[in-house]
Structure formats: C-alpha cells, structure tokens
PDB file of C-alpha atoms in Angstrom:
ATOM      1  CA  THR W1279     -58.647  84.262  76.095  1.00 54.00           C
ATOM      2  CA  TYR W1280     -56.377  82.588  73.515  1.00 55.00           C
ATOM      3  CA  VAL W1281     -54.501  80.612  76.199  1.00 55.00           C
ATOM      4  CA  GLN W1282     -57.871  79.520  77.619  1.00 57.00           C
ATOM      5  CA  GLY W1283     -58.902  78.381  74.193  1.00 58.00           C
ATOM      6  CA  ALA W1284     -55.746  76.306  73.923  1.00 58.00           C
ATOM      7  CA  THR W1285     -56.527  74.799  77.255  1.00 64.00           C
ATOM      8  CA  ASN W1286     -59.972  73.694  76.026  1.00 77.00           C
ATOM      9  CA  VAL W1287     -58.834  72.229  72.662  1.00 85.00           C
ATOM     10  CA  THR W1288     -56.122  70.120  74.285  1.00 84.00           C
ATOM     11  CA  ARG W1289     -58.883  68.093  75.963  1.00 81.00           C
ATOM     12  CA  MET W1290     -60.869  67.454  72.667  1.00 85.00           C
ATOM     13  CA  ASP W1291     -58.700  64.422  71.801  1.00 83.00           C
ATOM     14  CA  TYR W1292     -56.790  62.981  74.693  1.00 83.00           C
ATOM     15  CA  LEU W1293     -54.730  60.834  72.297  1.00 90.00           C
ATOM     16  CA  SER W1294     -53.519  63.797  70.217  1.00 91.00           C
ATOM     17  CA  PRO W1295     -53.521  66.855  72.437  1.00 93.00           C
ATOM     18  CA  ILE W1296     -50.487  68.445  70.703  1.00 95.00           C
ATOM     19  CA  THR W1297     -52.173  68.264  67.295  1.00 93.00           C
ATOM     20  CA  ASN W1298     -55.288  69.999  68.535  1.00 93.00           C
ATOM     21  CA  GLU W1299     -53.216  72.710  70.263  1.00 94.00           C
ATOM     22  CA  LEU W1300     -51.204  73.169  67.147  1.00 96.00           C
ATOM     23  CA  ALA W1301     -54.145  73.659  64.821  1.00 95.00           C
ATOM     24  CA  PHE W1302     -55.708  76.191  67.210  1.00 94.00           C
ATOM     25  CA  SER W1303     -52.499  78.097  67.749  1.00 95.00           C
ATOM     26  CA  MET W1304     -51.623  78.291  64.046  1.00 97.00           C
ATOM     27  CA  ALA W1305     -55.133  79.625  63.312  1.00 96.00           C
ATOM     28  CA  VAL W1306     -54.744  82.337  65.950  1.00 95.00           C
ATOM     29  CA  GLU W1307     -51.284  83.226  64.680  1.00 97.00           C
ATOM     30  CA  SER W1308     -52.612  83.554  61.160  1.00 97.00           C
ATOM     31  CA  LEU W1309     -55.387  85.807  62.255  1.00 97.00           C
ATOM     32  CA  LEU W1310     -53.031  88.002  64.308  1.00 96.00           C
ATOM     33  CA  GLY W1311     -50.153  87.940  61.864  1.00 96.00           C
ATOM     34  CA  VAL W1312     -47.778  86.524  64.550  1.00 96.00           C
ATOM     35  CA  THR W1313     -44.437  85.122  63.477  1.00 95.00           C
ATOM     36  CA  VAL W1314     -43.229  82.211  65.498  1.00 97.00           C
ATOM     37  CA  PRO W1315     -39.494  81.726  66.221  1.00 98.00           C
ATOM     38  CA  GLU W1316     -37.659  79.030  64.372  1.00 98.00           C
ATOM     39  CA  ARG W1317     -36.813  77.039  67.492  1.00 98.00           C
ATOM     40  CA  ALA W1318     -40.550  76.956  68.418  1.00 98.00           C
ATOM     41  CA  ILE W1319     -41.450  75.614  65.013  1.00 98.00           C
ATOM     42  CA  TRP W1320     -38.989  72.701  65.301  1.00 98.00           C
ATOM     43  CA  ILE W1321     -40.071  72.045  68.948  1.00 98.00           C
ATOM     44  CA  ARG W1322     -43.632  71.792  67.727  1.00 98.00           C
ATOM     45  CA  MET W1323     -42.586  69.219  65.103  1.00 98.00           C
ATOM     46  CA  LEU W1324     -40.773  67.245  67.685  1.00 98.00           C
ATOM     47  CA  MET W1325     -43.705  67.168  70.024  1.00 98.00           C
ATOM     48  CA  SER W1326     -46.184  66.425  67.243  1.00 98.00           C
ATOM     49  CA  GLU W1327     -44.301  63.410  65.942  1.00 98.00           C
ATOM     50  CA  LEU W1328     -43.849  62.072  69.466  1.00 98.00           C
ATOM     51  CA  ASN W1329     -47.608  62.508  70.003  1.00 97.00           C
ATOM     52  CA  ARG W1330     -48.313  60.693  66.675  1.00 97.00           C
ATOM     53  CA  MET W1331     -46.170  57.748  67.941  1.00 98.00           C
ATOM     54  CA  SER W1332     -47.985  57.791  71.328  1.00 97.00           C
ATOM     55  CA  SER W1333     -51.401  57.839  69.673  1.00 97.00           C
ATOM     56  CA  HIS W1334     -50.588  54.970  67.271  1.00 97.00           C
ATOM     57  CA  LEU W1335     -49.154  52.950  70.147  1.00 97.00           C
ATOM     58  CA  VAL W1336     -52.527  53.203  71.958  1.00 97.00           C
ATOM     59  CA  TRP W1337     -54.284  51.985  68.809  1.00 96.00           C
ATOM     60  CA  MET W1338     -51.827  49.124  68.438  1.00 95.00           C
ATOM     61  CA  ALA W1339     -52.260  48.234  72.066  1.00 96.00           C
ATOM     62  CA  THR W1340     -56.004  48.390  72.252  1.00 95.00           C
ATOM     63  CA  ASN W1341     -56.590  46.781  68.824  1.00 92.00           C
ATOM     64  CA  GLY W1342     -54.180  43.977  69.770  1.00 91.00           C
ATOM     65  CA  MET W1343     -56.279  43.337  72.865  1.00 92.00           C
ATOM     66  CA  ASP W1344     -59.527  43.442  70.867  1.00 91.00           C
ATOM     67  CA  VAL W1345     -58.393  40.699  68.550  1.00 89.00           C
ATOM     68  CA  GLY W1346     -56.872  38.529  71.332  1.00 87.00           C
ATOM     69  CA  SER W1347     -53.268  39.623  71.760  1.00 84.00           C
ATOM     70  CA  THR W1348     -53.141  40.654  75.410  1.00 89.00           C
ATOM     71  CA  SER W1349     -49.376  40.991  75.177  1.00 93.00           C
ATOM     72  CA  MET W1350     -49.719  43.788  72.597  1.00 94.00           C
ATOM     73  CA  MET W1351     -51.780  45.790  75.086  1.00 94.00           C
ATOM     74  CA  ILE W1352     -48.904  45.541  77.654  1.00 95.00           C
ATOM     75  CA  TYR W1353     -46.138  46.325  75.103  1.00 96.00           C
ATOM     76  CA  GLY W1354     -47.984  49.214  73.396  1.00 96.00           C
ATOM     77  CA  LEU W1355     -48.727  50.994  76.665  1.00 96.00           C
ATOM     78  CA  ARG W1356     -45.180  50.274  77.899  1.00 96.00           C
ATOM     79  CA  GLU W1357     -43.629  52.103  74.929  1.00 97.00           C
ATOM     80  CA  ARG W1358     -46.166  54.892  75.144  1.00 97.00           C
ATOM     81  CA  GLU W1359     -45.073  55.442  78.742  1.00 97.00           C
ATOM     82  CA  MET W1360     -41.693  56.546  77.562  1.00 97.00           C
ATOM     83  CA  ILE W1361     -43.186  59.272  75.449  1.00 98.00           C
ATOM     84  CA  LEU W1362     -45.620  60.409  78.220  1.00 97.00           C
ATOM     85  CA  ALA W1363     -42.649  60.584  80.691  1.00 98.00           C
ATOM     86  CA  PHE W1364     -40.872  62.952  78.197  1.00 98.00           C
ATOM     87  CA  PHE W1365     -44.045  65.112  77.887  1.00 97.00           C
ATOM     88  CA  GLU W1366     -44.193  65.416  81.684  1.00 97.00           C
ATOM     89  CA  LYS W1367     -40.634  66.342  81.818  1.00 97.00           C
ATOM     90  CA  THR W1368     -41.056  68.985  79.107  1.00 97.00           C
ATOM     91  CA  ALA W1369     -44.502  70.378  79.833  1.00 95.00           C
ATOM     92  CA  GLY W1370     -45.264  69.356  83.433  1.00 94.00           C
ATOM     93  CA  LEU W1371     -48.130  67.084  82.332  1.00 92.00           C
ATOM     94  CA  ARG W1372     -48.461  63.690  80.764  1.00 92.00           C
ATOM     95  CA  MET W1373     -51.636  64.418  78.806  1.00 91.00           C
ATOM     96  CA  ASN W1374     -53.696  67.459  77.941  1.00 90.00           C
ATOM     97  CA  LEU W1375     -50.488  69.456  77.965  1.00 91.00           C
ATOM     98  CA  ASN W1376     -51.487  72.978  76.973  1.00 92.00           C
ATOM     99  CA  TYR W1377     -48.007  73.148  75.664  1.00 96.00           C
ATOM    100  CA  VAL W1378     -48.399  74.565  72.129  1.00 96.00           C
ATOM    101  CA  ARG W1379     -49.708  78.027  72.496  1.00 94.00           C
ATOM    102  CA  PRO W1380     -50.217  81.049  70.120  1.00 95.00           C
ATOM    103  CA  GLY W1381     -46.726  82.493  69.619  1.00 96.00           C
ATOM    104  CA  GLY W1382     -44.749  79.386  70.281  1.00 97.00           C
ATOM    105  CA  VAL W1383     -44.715  76.820  73.122  1.00 97.00           C
ATOM    106  CA  ALA W1384     -45.078  77.134  76.912  1.00 96.00           C
ATOM    107  CA  ALA W1385     -41.538  76.246  77.803  1.00 97.00           C
ATOM    108  CA  ASP W1386     -38.198  75.363  76.187  1.00 98.00           C
ATOM    109  CA  LEU W1387     -37.068  71.814  75.948  1.00 98.00           C
ATOM    110  CA  PRO W1388     -35.394  70.385  79.194  1.00 97.00           C
ATOM    111  CA  ASP W1389     -31.753  69.772  79.605  1.00 96.00           C
ATOM    112  CA  GLY W1390     -30.810  66.412  78.081  1.00 97.00           C
ATOM    113  CA  TRP W1391     -33.779  66.334  75.699  1.00 98.00           C
ATOM    114  CA  GLU W1392     -31.548  65.099  72.856  1.00 98.00           C
ATOM    115  CA  ASP W1393     -30.616  62.052  74.765  1.00 98.00           C
ATOM    116  CA  ASP W1394     -34.178  61.428  75.771  1.00 98.00           C
ATOM    117  CA  ALA W1395     -35.280  61.605  72.171  1.00 98.00           C
ATOM    118  CA  GLU W1396     -32.557  59.192  71.078  1.00 98.00           C
ATOM    119  CA  ILE W1397     -33.449  56.659  73.681  1.00 98.00           C
ATOM    120  CA  ILE W1398     -37.134  56.887  72.810  1.00 98.00           C
ATOM    121  CA  CYS W1399     -36.430  56.496  69.089  1.00 98.00           C
ATOM    122  CA  ASP W1400     -33.947  53.645  69.431  1.00 98.00           C
ATOM    123  CA  THR W1401     -36.127  51.728  71.971  1.00 98.00           C
ATOM    124  CA  ILE W1402     -39.369  52.022  70.144  1.00 98.00           C
ATOM    125  CA  GLU W1403     -37.949  51.326  66.715  1.00 98.00           C
ATOM    126  CA  ALA W1404     -36.456  48.084  67.856  1.00 97.00           C
ATOM    127  CA  ARG W1405     -39.747  47.092  69.479  1.00 97.00           C
ATOM    128  CA  THR W1406     -41.739  47.748  66.321  1.00 97.00           C
ATOM    129  CA  TYR W1407     -39.848  44.735  64.844  1.00 96.00           C
ATOM    130  CA  GLU W1408     -40.893  42.704  67.891  1.00 95.00           C
ATOM    131  CA  TYR W1409     -44.481  43.685  67.091  1.00 94.00           C
ATOM    132  CA  ASP W1410     -43.849  42.281  63.594  1.00 92.00           C
ATOM    133  CA  GLU W1411     -42.807  38.978  65.142  1.00 92.00           C
ATOM    134  CA  LEU W1412     -45.825  39.012  67.508  1.00 92.00           C
ATOM    135  CA  LEU W1413     -48.587  40.106  65.071  1.00 92.00           C
ATOM    136  CA  THR W1414     -47.697  40.855  61.482  1.00 91.00           C
ATOM    137  CA  GLY W1415     -46.941  37.348  60.409  1.00 87.00           C
ATOM    138  CA  GLN W1416     -49.340  35.635  62.819  1.00 89.00           C
ATOM    139  CA  GLN W1417     -51.932  33.485  61.102  1.00 91.00           C
ATOM    140  CA  ILE W1418     -54.677  34.048  63.649  1.00 92.00           C
ATOM    141  CA  PHE W1419     -54.070  37.843  63.570  1.00 92.00           C
ATOM    142  CA  HIS W1420     -54.300  37.787  59.746  1.00 91.00           C
ATOM    143  CA  GLN W1421     -57.649  35.907  59.844  1.00 93.00           C
ATOM    144  CA  ARG W1422     -59.124  38.439  62.281  1.00 93.00           C
ATOM    145  CA  MET W1423     -57.922  41.455  60.350  1.00 93.00           C
ATOM    146  CA  GLU W1424     -57.712  40.798  56.629  1.00 95.00           C
ATOM    147  CA  GLY W1425     -60.889  41.654  54.710  1.00 94.00           C
ATOM    148  CA  VAL W1426     -62.533  43.206  57.834  1.00 95.00           C
ATOM    149  CA  GLY W1427     -64.040  46.613  57.654  1.00 94.00           C
ATOM    150  CA  SER W1428     -62.923  47.068  54.017  1.00 96.00           C
ATOM    151  CA  LEU W1429     -63.486  50.436  52.360  1.00 96.00           C
ATOM    152  CA  THR W1430     -62.813  51.663  48.841  1.00 97.00           C
ATOM    153  CA  ALA W1431     -61.183  54.995  48.157  1.00 97.00           C
ATOM    154  CA  GLU W1432     -64.433  56.299  46.848  1.00 97.00           C
ATOM    155  CA  GLU W1433     -66.312  55.344  49.973  1.00 97.00           C
ATOM    156  CA  ALA W1434     -63.634  56.798  52.265  1.00 97.00           C
ATOM    157  CA  LEU W1435     -63.695  60.117  50.377  1.00 97.00           C
ATOM    158  CA  ALA W1436     -67.467  60.287  50.450  1.00 98.00           C
ATOM    159  CA  LEU W1437     -67.386  59.752  54.207  1.00 97.00           C
ATOM    160  CA  GLY W1438     -64.836  62.457  54.607  1.00 96.00           C
ATOM    161  CA  LEU W1439     -62.258  60.138  56.159  1.00 96.00           C
ATOM    162  CA  THR W1440     -58.682  61.282  56.782  1.00 95.00           C
ATOM    163  CA  GLY W1441     -55.536  59.912  58.341  1.00 95.00           C
ATOM    164  CA  PRO W1442     -54.772  56.182  58.320  1.00 96.00           C
ATOM    165  CA  LEU W1443     -58.397  55.358  57.480  1.00 96.00           C
ATOM    166  CA  LEU W1444     -58.156  57.233  54.182  1.00 97.00           C
ATOM    167  CA  ARG W1445     -54.610  56.143  53.436  1.00 98.00           C
ATOM    168  CA  SER W1446     -55.497  52.477  53.927  1.00 97.00           C
ATOM    169  CA  THR W1447     -57.555  52.717  50.797  1.00 97.00           C
ATOM    170  CA  GLY W1448     -54.497  53.806  48.742  1.00 97.00           C
ATOM    171  CA  VAL W1449     -55.086  57.545  48.848  1.00 97.00           C
ATOM    172  CA  PRO W1450     -51.749  59.197  49.608  1.00 97.00           C
ATOM    173  CA  TRP W1451     -53.284  62.138  51.505  1.00 96.00           C
ATOM    174  CA  ASP W1452     -51.063  63.452  54.243  1.00 97.00           C
ATOM    175  CA  LEU W1453     -51.223  67.177  55.104  1.00 96.00           C
ATOM    176  CA  ARG W1454     -47.533  67.087  56.019  1.00 97.00           C
ATOM    177  CA  ARG W1455     -46.819  66.291  52.440  1.00 96.00           C
ATOM    178  CA  ALA W1456     -49.884  67.587  50.521  1.00 95.00           C
ATOM    179  CA  MET W1457     -50.018  71.037  52.339  1.00 96.00           C
ATOM    180  CA  PRO W1458     -46.773  71.279  54.269  1.00 96.00           C
ATOM    181  CA  TYR W1459     -46.924  73.282  57.470  1.00 97.00           C
ATOM    182  CA  LEU W1460     -44.213  73.994  60.093  1.00 98.00           C
ATOM    183  CA  HIS W1461     -41.000  72.692  58.478  1.00 97.00           C
ATOM    184  CA  TYR W1462     -42.331  69.335  57.158  1.00 98.00           C
ATOM    185  CA  ASP W1463     -41.076  70.215  53.667  1.00 97.00           C
ATOM    186  CA  ASP W1464     -37.582  70.258  55.134  1.00 98.00           C
ATOM    187  CA  VAL W1465     -37.567  66.600  56.391  1.00 98.00           C
ATOM    188  CA  GLU W1466     -37.657  63.303  54.603  1.00 98.00           C
ATOM    189  CA  PHE W1467     -40.371  60.804  55.257  1.00 98.00           C
ATOM    190  CA  ASP W1468     -42.640  58.481  53.337  1.00 98.00           C
ATOM    191  CA  VAL W1469     -46.472  58.625  53.132  1.00 98.00           C
ATOM    192  CA  ILE W1470     -47.598  55.051  53.981  1.00 98.00           C
ATOM    193  CA  VAL W1471     -50.605  53.788  52.128  1.00 97.00           C
ATOM    194  CA  GLY W1472     -52.535  50.572  51.938  1.00 97.00           C
ATOM    195  CA  THR W1473     -54.193  48.556  49.194  1.00 95.00           C
ATOM    196  CA  TYR W1474     -57.364  46.925  50.473  1.00 96.00           C
ATOM    197  CA  GLY W1475     -58.682  49.450  53.015  1.00 96.00           C
ATOM    198  CA  ASP W1476     -59.199  46.745  55.598  1.00 96.00           C
ATOM    199  CA  ASN W1477     -58.227  46.460  59.306  1.00 95.00           C
ATOM    200  CA  PHE W1478     -54.903  44.867  58.448  1.00 96.00           C
ATOM    201  CA  ASP W1479     -53.964  47.787  56.207  1.00 97.00           C
ATOM    202  CA  ARG W1480     -54.853  50.205  58.982  1.00 96.00           C
ATOM    203  CA  TYR W1481     -52.656  48.168  61.382  1.00 96.00           C
ATOM    204  CA  ALA W1482     -49.739  48.116  58.974  1.00 97.00           C
ATOM    205  CA  ILE W1483     -49.991  51.799  58.209  1.00 98.00           C
ATOM    206  CA  ARG W1484     -49.856  52.788  61.849  1.00 97.00           C
ATOM    207  CA  LEU W1485     -46.947  50.426  62.587  1.00 97.00           C
ATOM    208  CA  ASN W1486     -44.928  51.980  59.743  1.00 98.00           C
ATOM    209  CA  GLU W1487     -46.029  55.496  60.525  1.00 98.00           C
ATOM    210  CA  ILE W1488     -44.429  55.014  63.912  1.00 98.00           C
ATOM    211  CA  ARG W1489     -41.222  54.225  62.127  1.00 98.00           C
ATOM    212  CA  GLU W1490     -41.593  57.315  59.910  1.00 98.00           C
ATOM    213  CA  SER W1491     -42.172  59.541  62.847  1.00 98.00           C
ATOM    214  CA  ILE W1492     -39.043  58.193  64.433  1.00 98.00           C
ATOM    215  CA  ARG W1493     -37.226  59.045  61.241  1.00 98.00           C
ATOM    216  CA  ILE W1494     -38.643  62.621  61.408  1.00 98.00           C
ATOM    217  CA  VAL W1495     -37.744  63.025  65.117  1.00 98.00           C
ATOM    218  CA  ARG W1496     -34.128  62.093  64.380  1.00 98.00           C
ATOM    219  CA  GLN W1497     -34.043  64.825  61.699  1.00 98.00           C
ATOM    220  CA  VAL W1498     -35.588  67.391  64.022  1.00 98.00           C
ATOM    221  CA  VAL W1499     -32.950  66.591  66.632  1.00 98.00           C
ATOM    222  CA  ASP W1500     -30.221  67.291  64.055  1.00 98.00           C
ATOM    223  CA  LYS W1501     -31.858  70.462  62.755  1.00 98.00           C
ATOM    224  CA  MET W1502     -33.019  72.023  66.005  1.00 98.00           C
ATOM    225  CA  PRO W1503     -31.830  75.690  66.033  1.00 98.00           C
ATOM    226  CA  ALA W1504     -30.970  77.829  68.994  1.00 97.00           C
ATOM    227  CA  GLY W1505     -33.097  80.855  69.893  1.00 97.00           C
ATOM    228  CA  ASP W1506     -36.278  81.679  71.710  1.00 97.00           C
ATOM    229  CA  TYR W1507     -39.121  79.254  72.158  1.00 98.00           C
ATOM    230  CA  ARG W1508     -41.786  81.875  71.950  1.00 97.00           C
ATOM    231  CA  THR W1509     -42.336  85.247  70.411  1.00 95.00           C
ATOM    232  CA  GLN W1510     -41.794  88.140  72.778  1.00 90.00           C
TER     233      GLN W1510
END
C-alpha cells in the first residue's frame, strides 16, 4: 500500500517527482518509526537537488520562450536532458521515478555516479553564465520582466505562497534552512531572495538556486557514506 502511495504521489508534480516522493516517504517513516540508513539520506539529497535543478531549468526554458527568447527554450531543455538521463540510469525512468520510497530508495546509485554528477555540475554551472549573457543583461528581457507580476511580502504570505514566489518578495523562507530535514544542516548553501517580488526577481532566484543546488550536489558527492540504500 505504501509503495502504491509513492507511485501515485510521484505523478502529482511531473517537474518535481522526487520532492513529492520524499515528503510522502518521510511522513510514512515518521508514522511507523522507521530509521533510514545514512547512505539513503544522502542519496535522497543528491536526487532532490538534481530534481530542483531540472525543475528550474524547465521554468527558465519555458519562461524564456514566453518572453521571446526561443534559444533559452532549446538550452534549458538541453541541460535538463543531462539530469533526466542520470535519473533513467539510476531509477530506470526519466520522470515519475517512484525512486524515493518509505525506508530509503528503490536502488543504489549506479557505477560511475560520481563522474556523472561532476559532469552535470560542471556543464550546467558553466552554462548558467551563458544564460546571464543571453538574458540577464538583455534590455528587452528586462523590459518584459521588471515590474511585471509584482507582489509584496504581505501579499505573498496572505496567499500562502512558498518557494521562489515567496522568496522573490524578500522573505528568506526555505525549509532546508528554516526547518532542516535530511542532512541539509550539514551542507553549506545560501538562501536566495529578491527585492521587488516581480518576474525578474523570480527569474534571478531560480538561476542562482541552480548554482546553489550545484554547490550542494558537490558537497553530497564528497560526503556520501557507504552502506545500505534502504532499511532491511
């Protein structure tokens, strides 16, 4: 029943299946008093941050297309493809992975995963600076993003917004820092916030959160322990 539940929640947000699986699995583990092996915890962090990068890349790609940058659509999905290929290598599926399950994860990391993670991080980090050249300083992009869809912190909180939408208003609310889970209190990263709560802030936050996720992934690779990937 619990595995079937994980199968269902992974489909609830096709951009962030790992996050949904993780929330469900941690709730089940809390109810059952299940202790998850250390390696499984760090694997969950690795996959969660790669998933965050993948999700933000889709936003960057589609938002770029919406404001007239067709190149960003191509580039964003190109970089995302590297992450989806790693997901398929690890879990057998590119999306809706059903990988994080109560008690750990469905399978251990594949041989050579460290090299795969390094290539993903090095490649995508370099290309985020290409995005800067393409979009961040582009005058037309600024005109179409700045001051559009602006929200105040009070409005965002009243609407119950979270994630980059809330952080764009200057509220530094990030569960990984505010209420640490897994081993997020054992890695270094910055909570990125905006000032004006507009579309440009939301763009800049996601761009820089990709870089922060890369920073976390590199630390996870260094700290990954040996052991079992699931509780027996």
